[in-house]
PDB file of C-alpha atoms in Angstrom:
ATOM      1  CA  MET M   1      17.169  -8.007  14.775  1.00  0.00           C
ATOM      2  CA  ARG M   2      13.957  -6.061  15.190  1.00  0.00           C
ATOM      3  CA  ARG M   3      10.980  -6.646  12.988  1.00  0.00           C
ATOM      4  CA  ILE M   4      10.184  -4.046  10.393  1.00  0.00           C
ATOM      5  CA  TYR M   5       6.829  -3.481   8.704  1.00  0.00           C
ATOM      6  CA  ASP M   6       6.224  -3.197   4.963  1.00  0.00           C
ATOM      7  CA  GLY M   7       2.828  -1.582   4.526  1.00  0.00           C
ATOM      8  CA  HIS M   8       2.386  -2.509   0.874  1.00  0.00           C
ATOM      9  CA  ALA M   9       3.794  -5.222  -1.376  1.00  0.00           C
ATOM     10  CA  HIS M  10       2.776  -7.957  -3.786  1.00  0.00           C
ATOM     11  CA  LEU M  11       3.424 -11.683  -4.098  1.00  0.00           C
ATOM     12  CA  GLY M  12       6.797 -11.292  -5.763  1.00  0.00           C
ATOM     13  CA  THR M  13       9.028 -14.296  -6.279  1.00  0.00           C
ATOM     14  CA  GLU M  14       9.527 -17.218  -3.956  1.00  0.00           C
ATOM     15  CA  GLU M  15      13.055 -15.952  -3.332  1.00  0.00           C
ATOM     16  CA  GLU M  16      11.694 -12.575  -2.246  1.00  0.00           C
ATOM     17  CA  ARG M  17       9.166 -14.205   0.073  1.00  0.00           C
ATOM     18  CA  ARG M  18      11.859 -16.342   1.692  1.00  0.00           C
ATOM     19  CA  TYR M  19      13.958 -13.222   2.173  1.00  0.00           C
ATOM     20  CA  ARG M  20      11.091 -11.374   3.851  1.00  0.00           C
ATOM     21  CA  GLU M  21      10.448 -14.248   6.257  1.00  0.00           C
ATOM     22  CA  ARG M  22      14.130 -14.638   7.075  1.00  0.00           C
ATOM     23  CA  GLU M  23      14.623 -10.894   7.649  1.00  0.00           C
ATOM     24  CA  GLY M  24      11.535 -10.508   9.852  1.00  0.00           C
ATOM     25  CA  ILE M  25       9.772  -8.148   7.443  1.00  0.00           C
ATOM     26  CA  VAL M  26       6.083  -8.231   8.343  1.00  0.00           C
ATOM     27  CA  THR M  27       4.428  -7.541   4.997  1.00  0.00           C
ATOM     28  CA  MET M  28       0.960  -6.567   3.840  1.00  0.00           C
ATOM     29  CA  ILE M  29       0.668  -8.473   0.561  1.00  0.00           C
ATOM     30  CA  CYS M  30      -2.055  -7.355  -1.842  1.00  0.00           C
ATOM     31  CA  ALA M  31      -3.519  -9.850  -4.306  1.00  0.00           C
ATOM     32  CA  GLY M  32      -4.751  -7.985  -7.391  1.00  0.00           C
ATOM     33  CA  ASP M  33      -6.861 -10.636  -9.132  1.00  0.00           C
ATOM     34  CA  ARG M  34      -8.303 -14.108  -8.573  1.00  0.00           C
ATOM     35  CA  ALA M  35      -5.132 -15.977  -9.556  1.00  0.00           C
ATOM     36  CA  GLU M  36      -3.084 -13.918  -7.105  1.00  0.00           C
ATOM     37  CA  ALA M  37      -5.742 -14.350  -4.404  1.00  0.00           C
ATOM     38  CA  GLU M  38      -5.554 -18.129  -4.803  1.00  0.00           C
ATOM     39  CA  ALA M  39      -1.757 -18.057  -4.641  1.00  0.00           C
ATOM     40  CA  LEU M  40      -1.770 -15.794  -1.582  1.00  0.00           C
ATOM     41  CA  ASN M  41      -4.281 -18.048   0.147  1.00  0.00           C
ATOM     42  CA  ARG M  42      -1.769 -20.906  -0.086  1.00  0.00           C
ATOM     43  CA  LEU M  43       0.864 -18.933   1.821  1.00  0.00           C
ATOM     44  CA  SER M  44       1.145 -18.842   5.589  1.00  0.00           C
ATOM     45  CA  GLY M  45       3.391 -17.327   8.218  1.00  0.00           C
ATOM     46  CA  ASP M  46       3.322 -14.696  10.912  1.00  0.00           C
ATOM     47  CA  TRP M  47       5.136 -12.297   8.570  1.00  0.00           C
ATOM     48  CA  ILE M  48       2.183 -12.118   6.125  1.00  0.00           C
ATOM     49  CA  VAL M  49      -0.876  -9.863   6.375  1.00  0.00           C
ATOM     50  CA  LYS M  50      -3.219 -10.595   3.462  1.00  0.00           C
ATOM     51  CA  ALA M  51      -5.244  -8.136   1.388  1.00  0.00           C
ATOM     52  CA  CYS M  52      -7.311  -8.662  -1.725  1.00  0.00           C
ATOM     53  CA  GLY M  53      -8.757  -6.275  -4.288  1.00  0.00           C
ATOM     54  CA  LEU M  54      -9.092  -5.897  -8.043  1.00  0.00           C
ATOM     55  CA  HIS M  55      -6.313  -3.537  -9.100  1.00  0.00           C
ATOM     56  CA  PRO M  56      -7.376  -0.725 -11.462  1.00  0.00           C
ATOM     57  CA  TRP M  57      -4.954  -2.035 -14.102  1.00  0.00           C
ATOM     58  CA  LYS M  58      -7.064  -5.212 -14.187  1.00  0.00           C
ATOM     59  CA  ALA M  59     -10.454  -3.568 -13.735  1.00  0.00           C
ATOM     60  CA  ASP M  60     -13.158  -5.564 -15.466  1.00  0.00           C
ATOM     61  CA  LEU M  61     -16.660  -6.436 -14.299  1.00  0.00           C
ATOM     62  CA  GLY M  62     -16.200 -10.104 -15.128  1.00  0.00           C
ATOM     63  CA  ALA M  63     -12.904 -10.239 -13.264  1.00  0.00           C
ATOM     64  CA  LEU M  64     -14.574  -8.517 -10.323  1.00  0.00           C
ATOM     65  CA  ALA M  65     -17.339 -11.121 -10.263  1.00  0.00           C
ATOM     66  CA  ALA M  66     -14.708 -13.887 -10.291  1.00  0.00           C
ATOM     67  CA  LEU M  67     -12.887 -12.251  -7.384  1.00  0.00           C
ATOM     68  CA  GLU M  68     -15.967 -11.544  -5.251  1.00  0.00           C
ATOM     69  CA  PRO M  69     -15.792 -14.792  -3.197  1.00  0.00           C
ATOM     70  CA  TRP M  70     -12.285 -13.801  -2.173  1.00  0.00           C
ATOM     71  CA  LEU M  71     -13.276 -10.204  -1.482  1.00  0.00           C
ATOM     72  CA  GLU M  72     -16.058 -11.426   0.797  1.00  0.00           C
ATOM     73  CA  ARG M  73     -13.495 -13.210   2.952  1.00  0.00           C
ATOM     74  CA  ALA M  74     -10.736 -10.597   2.805  1.00  0.00           C
ATOM     75  CA  GLY M  75      -9.833  -8.799   6.007  1.00  0.00           C
ATOM     76  CA  ILE M  76      -8.372  -5.908   3.981  1.00  0.00           C
ATOM     77  CA  ILE M  77      -9.637  -4.745   0.582  1.00  0.00           C
ATOM     78  CA  GLY M  78      -6.927  -3.596  -1.790  1.00  0.00           C
ATOM     79  CA  GLU M  79      -5.292  -2.342  -3.613  1.00  0.00           C
ATOM     80  CA  ILE M  80      -8.170  -0.686  -5.417  1.00  0.00           C
ATOM     81  CA  GLY M  81      -8.562   2.680  -7.065  1.00  0.00           C
ATOM     82  CA  LEU M  82      -8.234   4.747 -10.210  1.00  0.00           C
ATOM     83  CA  ASP M  83      -5.301   5.272 -12.588  1.00  0.00           C
ATOM     84  CA  SER M  84      -5.165   7.566 -15.618  1.00  0.00           C
ATOM     85  CA  VAL M  85      -1.366   7.414 -16.050  1.00  0.00           C
ATOM     86  CA  TRP M  86      -0.218   3.809 -16.189  1.00  0.00           C
ATOM     87  CA  CYS M  87      -3.486   2.154 -17.160  1.00  0.00           C
ATOM     88  CA  GLN M  88      -5.377   1.634 -20.432  1.00  0.00           C
ATOM     89  CA  VAL M  89      -8.648   0.429 -18.874  1.00  0.00           C
ATOM     90  CA  GLU M  90     -11.570   2.757 -19.644  1.00  0.00           C
ATOM     91  CA  MET M  91     -12.195   5.148 -16.780  1.00  0.00           C
ATOM     92  CA  ASP M  92     -15.908   4.335 -16.602  1.00  0.00           C
ATOM     93  CA  VAL M  93     -15.047   0.685 -16.011  1.00  0.00           C
ATOM     94  CA  GLN M  94     -12.455   1.636 -13.416  1.00  0.00           C
ATOM     95  CA  ARG M  95     -15.009   3.814 -11.637  1.00  0.00           C
ATOM     96  CA  GLN M  96     -17.612   1.043 -11.512  1.00  0.00           C
ATOM     97  CA  VAL M  97     -15.132  -1.503 -10.178  1.00  0.00           C
ATOM     98  CA  PHE M  98     -13.757   0.988  -7.660  1.00  0.00           C
ATOM     99  CA  ARG M  99     -17.160   1.951  -6.280  1.00  0.00           C
ATOM    100  CA  ARG M 100     -18.351  -1.632  -5.994  1.00  0.00           C
ATOM    101  CA  GLN M 101     -15.294  -2.550  -3.961  1.00  0.00           C
ATOM    102  CA  LEU M 102     -15.611   0.567  -1.829  1.00  0.00           C
ATOM    103  CA  ALA M 103     -19.222  -0.355  -1.107  1.00  0.00           C
ATOM    104  CA  LEU M 104     -18.152  -3.848  -0.053  1.00  0.00           C
ATOM    105  CA  ALA M 105     -15.415  -2.486   2.216  1.00  0.00           C
ATOM    106  CA  ALA M 106     -17.714   0.096   3.798  1.00  0.00           C
ATOM    107  CA  GLY M 107     -20.580  -2.359   4.203  1.00  0.00           C
ATOM    108  CA  ARG M 108     -18.377  -4.886   5.991  1.00  0.00           C
ATOM    109  CA  LYS M 109     -16.292  -2.273   7.819  1.00  0.00           C
ATOM    110  CA  ARG M 110     -13.063  -3.473   6.224  1.00  0.00           C
ATOM    111  CA  PRO M 111     -10.041  -1.216   5.726  1.00  0.00           C
ATOM    112  CA  ALA M 112      -9.041  -0.517   2.123  1.00  0.00           C
ATOM    113  CA  VAL M 113      -5.751   0.211   0.338  1.00  0.00           C
ATOM    114  CA  LEU M 114      -5.914   2.857  -2.395  1.00  0.00           C
ATOM    115  CA  HIS M 115      -4.067   3.343  -5.692  1.00  0.00           C
ATOM    116  CA  VAL M 116      -4.806   6.830  -7.051  1.00  0.00           C
ATOM    117  CA  LYS M 117      -2.273   7.622  -9.795  1.00  0.00           C
ATOM    118  CA  GLY M 118      -3.342  10.654 -11.819  1.00  0.00           C
ATOM    119  CA  MET M 119      -6.800  10.532 -10.254  1.00  0.00           C
ATOM    120  CA  GLU M 120      -5.934  11.833  -6.818  1.00  0.00           C
ATOM    121  CA  ARG M 121      -8.685  14.440  -6.548  1.00  0.00           C
ATOM    122  CA  GLU M 122     -11.497  12.294  -7.938  1.00  0.00           C
ATOM    123  CA  ALA M 123     -10.557   9.302  -5.798  1.00  0.00           C
ATOM    124  CA  ALA M 124     -10.513  11.491  -2.681  1.00  0.00           C
ATOM    125  CA  GLU M 125     -14.013  12.763  -3.439  1.00  0.00           C
ATOM    126  CA  THR M 126     -15.239   9.253  -4.252  1.00  0.00           C
ATOM    127  CA  ILE M 127     -14.227   7.769  -0.906  1.00  0.00           C
ATOM    128  CA  ARG M 128     -16.211  10.467   0.909  1.00  0.00           C
ATOM    129  CA  ASP M 129     -19.287   8.504  -0.169  1.00  0.00           C
ATOM    130  CA  TYR M 130     -17.955   5.395   1.594  1.00  0.00           C
ATOM    131  CA  PRO M 131     -16.686   6.354   5.055  1.00  0.00           C
ATOM    132  CA  GLY M 132     -14.058   3.956   6.293  1.00  0.00           C
ATOM    133  CA  ARG M 133     -10.405   3.383   7.100  1.00  0.00           C
ATOM    134  CA  TYR M 134      -8.140   4.037   4.097  1.00  0.00           C
ATOM    135  CA  LEU M 135      -4.447   3.574   3.390  1.00  0.00           C
ATOM    136  CA  VAL M 136      -3.198   5.613   0.429  1.00  0.00           C
ATOM    137  CA  HIS M 137      -0.210   3.790  -0.986  1.00  0.00           C
ATOM    138  CA  TRP M 138       2.842   5.681  -2.287  1.00  0.00           C
ATOM    139  CA  TYR M 139       1.057   9.006  -2.794  1.00  0.00           C
ATOM    140  CA  SER M 140       3.250  10.865  -5.284  1.00  0.00           C
ATOM    141  CA  ASP M 141       1.465  13.996  -6.442  1.00  0.00           C
ATOM    142  CA  MET M 142       2.200  17.530  -5.280  1.00  0.00           C
ATOM    143  CA  ASP M 143      -1.508  18.424  -5.261  1.00  0.00           C
ATOM    144  CA  GLY M 144      -4.601  16.998  -3.644  1.00  0.00           C
ATOM    145  CA  LEU M 145      -3.076  15.745  -0.403  1.00  0.00           C
ATOM    146  CA  ASP M 146      -5.341  17.900   1.792  1.00  0.00           C
ATOM    147  CA  ALA M 147      -8.433  15.936   0.737  1.00  0.00           C
ATOM    148  CA  TYR M 148      -6.899  12.750   2.169  1.00  0.00           C
ATOM    149  CA  LEU M 149      -5.524  14.430   5.282  1.00  0.00           C
ATOM    150  CA  ASP M 150      -9.013  15.808   5.952  1.00  0.00           C
ATOM    151  CA  GLN M 151     -10.374  12.248   5.909  1.00  0.00           C
ATOM    152  CA  ASP M 152      -7.752  11.007   8.385  1.00  0.00           C
ATOM    153  CA  CYS M 153      -6.258   8.564   5.888  1.00  0.00           C
ATOM    154  CA  TYR M 154      -3.180   6.481   6.497  1.00  0.00           C
ATOM    155  CA  PHE M 155      -0.255   6.766   4.056  1.00  0.00           C
ATOM    156  CA  THR M 156       2.643   4.571   3.037  1.00  0.00           C
ATOM    157  CA  VAL M 157       5.898   6.395   2.325  1.00  0.00           C
ATOM    158  CA  GLY M 158       7.445   5.008  -0.849  1.00  0.00           C
ATOM    159  CA  PRO M 159      11.065   3.872  -1.191  1.00  0.00           C
ATOM    160  CA  ASP M 160      12.013   6.960  -3.233  1.00  0.00           C
ATOM    161  CA  VAL M 161      11.358   9.373  -0.352  1.00  0.00           C
ATOM    162  CA  GLU M 162      14.950  10.650  -0.417  1.00  0.00           C
ATOM    163  CA  GLN M 163      14.558  11.780  -4.052  1.00  0.00           C
ATOM    164  CA  ASN M 164      10.839  12.511  -4.523  1.00  0.00           C
ATOM    165  CA  PRO M 165       9.428  15.813  -3.172  1.00  0.00           C
ATOM    166  CA  ALA M 166       5.835  14.540  -3.540  1.00  0.00           C
ATOM    167  CA  VAL M 167       6.590  11.588  -1.272  1.00  0.00           C
ATOM    168  CA  GLN M 168       8.511  13.837   1.103  1.00  0.00           C
ATOM    169  CA  GLN M 169       5.485  16.109   1.572  1.00  0.00           C
ATOM    170  CA  VAL M 170       3.437  13.103   2.721  1.00  0.00           C
ATOM    171  CA  ALA M 171       6.010  12.278   5.393  1.00  0.00           C
ATOM    172  CA  GLU M 172       6.178  15.927   6.412  1.00  0.00           C
ATOM    173  CA  ARG M 173       2.474  16.730   6.523  1.00  0.00           C
ATOM    174  CA  ALA M 174       0.735  13.540   7.632  1.00  0.00           C
ATOM    175  CA  ASP M 175       0.669  12.869  11.350  1.00  0.00           C
ATOM    176  CA  LEU M 176       3.186  10.279  12.507  1.00  0.00           C
ATOM    177  CA  THR M 177       0.285   8.158  13.775  1.00  0.00           C
ATOM    178  CA  ARG M 178      -0.892   7.771  10.175  1.00  0.00           C
ATOM    179  CA  LEU M 179       2.382   6.824   8.472  1.00  0.00           C
ATOM    180  CA  LEU M 180       3.745   3.475   7.305  1.00  0.00           C
ATOM    181  CA  VAL M 181       6.666   2.581   5.042  1.00  0.00           C
ATOM    182  CA  GLU M 182       6.422   0.405   1.949  1.00  0.00           C
ATOM    183  CA  THR M 183       8.382  -1.216  -0.863  1.00  0.00           C
ATOM    184  CA  ASP M 184       5.503  -2.020  -3.270  1.00  0.00           C
ATOM    185  CA  GLY M 185       7.547  -5.179  -3.845  1.00  0.00           C
ATOM    186  CA  PHE M 186      11.163  -5.662  -4.852  1.00  0.00           C
ATOM    187  CA  SER M 187      10.522  -4.982  -8.547  1.00  0.00           C
ATOM    188  CA  ALA M 188       9.040  -1.587  -7.633  1.00  0.00           C
ATOM    189  CA  ILE M 189      12.167  -0.695  -5.641  1.00  0.00           C
ATOM    190  CA  GLN M 190      14.271  -1.505  -8.692  1.00  0.00           C
ATOM    191  CA  TRP M 191      11.941   0.618 -10.845  1.00  0.00           C
ATOM    192  CA  ALA M 192      12.262   3.553  -8.442  1.00  0.00           C
ATOM    193  CA  LEU M 193      15.907   3.287  -7.393  1.00  0.00           C
ATOM    194  CA  GLY M 194      17.612   1.452 -10.241  1.00  0.00           C
ATOM    195  CA  GLU M 195      17.792  -2.042 -11.716  1.00  0.00           C
ATOM    196  CA  ASP M 196      21.088  -2.719  -9.943  1.00  0.00           C
ATOM    197  CA  PHE M 197      19.405  -2.494  -6.507  1.00  0.00           C
ATOM    198  CA  PRO M 198      19.980  -5.938  -4.901  1.00  0.00           C
ATOM    199  CA  LEU M 199      17.352  -8.005  -3.124  1.00  0.00           C
ATOM    200  CA  LYS M 200      19.584  -8.253  -0.062  1.00  0.00           C
ATOM    201  CA  ASP M 201      19.068  -4.501   0.466  1.00  0.00           C
ATOM    202  CA  LEU M 202      15.257  -4.610   0.501  1.00  0.00           C
ATOM    203  CA  ARG M 203      15.239  -4.291   4.274  1.00  0.00           C
ATOM    204  CA  ARG M 204      17.609  -1.342   3.997  1.00  0.00           C
ATOM    205  CA  ALA M 205      15.145   0.437   1.700  1.00  0.00           C
ATOM    206  CA  LEU M 206      12.481   0.229   4.407  1.00  0.00           C
ATOM    207  CA  GLU M 207      14.941   1.349   7.074  1.00  0.00           C
ATOM    208  CA  ASN M 208      15.984   4.340   4.944  1.00  0.00           C
ATOM    209  CA  SER M 209      12.351   5.457   4.678  1.00  0.00           C
ATOM    210  CA  LEU M 210      11.870   4.967   8.410  1.00  0.00           C
ATOM    211  CA  ARG M 211      15.019   7.000   9.087  1.00  0.00           C
ATOM    212  CA  TRP M 212      13.786   9.810   6.838  1.00  0.00           C
ATOM    213  CA  ILE M 213      10.460   9.922   8.684  1.00  0.00           C
ATOM    214  CA  ALA M 214      12.182   9.972  12.068  1.00  0.00           C
ATOM    215  CA  ARG M 215      14.369  12.870  10.998  1.00  0.00           C
ATOM    216  CA  VAL M 216      11.554  15.005   9.580  1.00  0.00           C
ATOM    217  CA  LYS M 217       9.346  14.317  12.622  1.00  0.00           C
ATOM    218  CA  GLY M 218      12.136  15.044  15.091  1.00  0.00           C
ATOM    219  CA  VAL M 219      11.992  11.671  16.863  1.00  0.00           C
ATOM    220  CA  THR M 220      14.414   8.790  17.307  1.00  0.00           C
ATOM    221  CA  GLU M 221      14.441   5.917  14.845  1.00  0.00           C
ATOM    222  CA  ASP M 222      13.332   3.546  17.605  1.00  0.00           C
ATOM    223  CA  TYR M 223      10.365   5.761  18.411  1.00  0.00           C
ATOM    224  CA  ALA M 224       9.393   6.035  14.751  1.00  0.00           C
ATOM    225  CA  ALA M 225       9.736   2.266  14.299  1.00  0.00           C
ATOM    226  CA  GLY M 226       7.497   1.611  17.293  1.00  0.00           C
ATOM    227  CA  GLN M 227       4.883   4.076  16.092  1.00  0.00           C
ATOM    228  CA  ILE M 228       4.868   2.648  12.568  1.00  0.00           C
ATOM    229  CA  GLU M 229       4.416  -0.844  13.983  1.00  0.00           C
ATOM    230  CA  GLU M 230       1.436   0.404  15.994  1.00  0.00           C
ATOM    231  CA  ASN M 231       0.026   2.160  12.909  1.00  0.00           C
ATOM    232  CA  PHE M 232       0.369  -0.991  10.816  1.00  0.00           C
ATOM    233  CA  TRP M 233      -1.685  -3.113  13.193  1.00  0.00           C
ATOM    234  CA  ARG M 234      -4.218  -0.363  13.912  1.00  0.00           C
ATOM    235  CA  PHE M 235      -4.930  -0.041  10.201  1.00  0.00           C
ATOM    236  CA  ALA M 236      -5.003  -3.778   9.555  1.00  0.00           C
ATOM    237  CA  GLU M 237      -7.231  -4.761  12.479  1.00  0.00           C
TER     238      GLU M 237
END
């Protein structure tokens, strides 16, 4: 069984983590606050790639200060960003937290994972001030994609690619060398595809996205899988 690469997920449950290890799913796990960073730090295994960043849903200057020791050590910063749809945190606070983490990532030449729901255009303009290597996770807006393509960003294709035209356009328009697949964690798959989606099919969700990418790019699944593996490590290095 070949390894498959999940470009964006969260800690999830212990059962989910055991499943990922057993199924050979190499996973970039993002810790979104200090408690999650501490929990992630206790995990080990060659299937885990660790990232750390204060999620916009939790944006707070005090929380950022508490997380800074972990951010200093993080090889990947994320997920960070702006959210005007699913988030009640004041936008000015989100902007401050976002820029401070972008400055840290740029200053230490660390890649960063972006969450840009409802704030796609502003986030794209903001990162221009902090040149670096960016992965835009589950981009799902029909507008604003050009600003990220122009900056040579990486993109994860979300698990709803077969149903979501906004996700489909990412797979169609981004270069294959800049694409990854993601689950955003098992609970996110259930949110996107239905609560009856079983954990045992998590790997299948990634394979379905990979298959969709291969088809739209006109390459074999094996070729797409190899390229996505290369993209994963090139971004994470």
